[in-house]
Amino acid sequence: NAGVTQTPKFRILKIGQSMTLQCTQDMNHNYMYWYRQDPGMGLKLIYYSVGAGITDKGEVPNGYNVSRSTTEDFPLRLELAAPSQTSVYFCASSHAQRITDTQYFGPGTRLTVL
Amino acid sequence: GNSVTQMEGPVTLSEEAFLTINCTYTATGYPSLFWYVQYPGEGLQLLLKATKADDKGSNKGFEATYRKETTSFHLEKGSVQVSDSAVYFCALSAGPGANNLFFGTGTRLTVIP
């Protein structure tokens, strides 16, 4: 059971480039989340999904897009990378939306935009 | 609004020392409170949680009590081990129906033999 996997682990982008951060979970969870963690700060929610085909904005969605075509995958798209998007990105999933349900996190993707 | 403040690190302790990591919160409504832990190279894992005032969450020798009167959820362990070296995150949810977890900045703990 791999849990939540994220690729790549590290990436350096130039300003204006685009990329997709991949997230896959094998626990058949309905709910998936994307967070970012800036240096010295707590995690902030970017987008979340309550099931295939359904996504919604979190606290800091600007500059990002998501899609959820399958239960397993929840990719995060950066269209025009900016230095402000330098951060560590965490994907998470949970079985149900009760906020007290445990969220399972991936190991993170460290992104630097120069 | 909702926010979490936790003590800044890093924290370095000798093995078998007592650990306290302070966490205070500001919330509307009746939040649930969590401690997550991140071991090197891994994702965050739920360590413990408490869903109402005076509840005590516990796991792996760690404990935290939900104190509404002091808006706190301090993490404690009586005797730390080298394997407890990790980053610890305090978090809250804003209550029933909430979609978001609000995290503190994390506290890095290093335990030396």
Short mmCIF file of N, CA and C in Angstrom, two decimals, chain B residues 6 32 40 46 57 68 76 78 83:
data_model
loop_
_atom_site.label_atom_id
_atom_site.label_comp_id
_atom_site.label_asym_id
_atom_site.label_seq_id
_atom_site.Cartn_x
_atom_site.Cartn_y
_atom_site.Cartn_z
N GLN B 6 2.34 28.24 17.25
CA GLN B 6 3.09 27.26 18.02
C GLN B 6 4.50 27.74 18.23
N SER B 32 -11.94 21.53 16.17
CA SER B 32 -11.22 20.34 16.55
C SER B 32 -9.73 20.65 16.43
N PRO B 40 11.65 12.80 8.76
CA PRO B 40 12.49 13.19 7.61
C PRO B 40 12.16 12.42 6.35
N LEU B 46 -0.96 12.03 11.07
CA LEU B 46 -1.71 12.43 12.25
C LEU B 46 -1.11 11.76 13.48
N GLY B 57 -6.04 13.93 23.71
CA GLY B 57 -5.58 13.04 22.66
C GLY B 57 -4.26 12.42 23.08
N LYS B 68 -10.04 24.90 26.50
CA LYS B 68 -10.79 26.01 25.90
C LYS B 68 -10.52 27.31 26.66
N GLU B 76 2.91 17.11 24.80
CA GLU B 76 3.85 16.70 25.83
C GLU B 76 4.22 15.24 25.65
N GLY B 78 6.70 12.43 28.12
CA GLY B 78 7.49 12.33 29.34
C GLY B 78 8.95 11.99 29.12
N SER B 83 14.19 8.51 18.03
CA SER B 83 13.23 8.29 16.94
C SER B 83 12.09 9.30 16.91
#
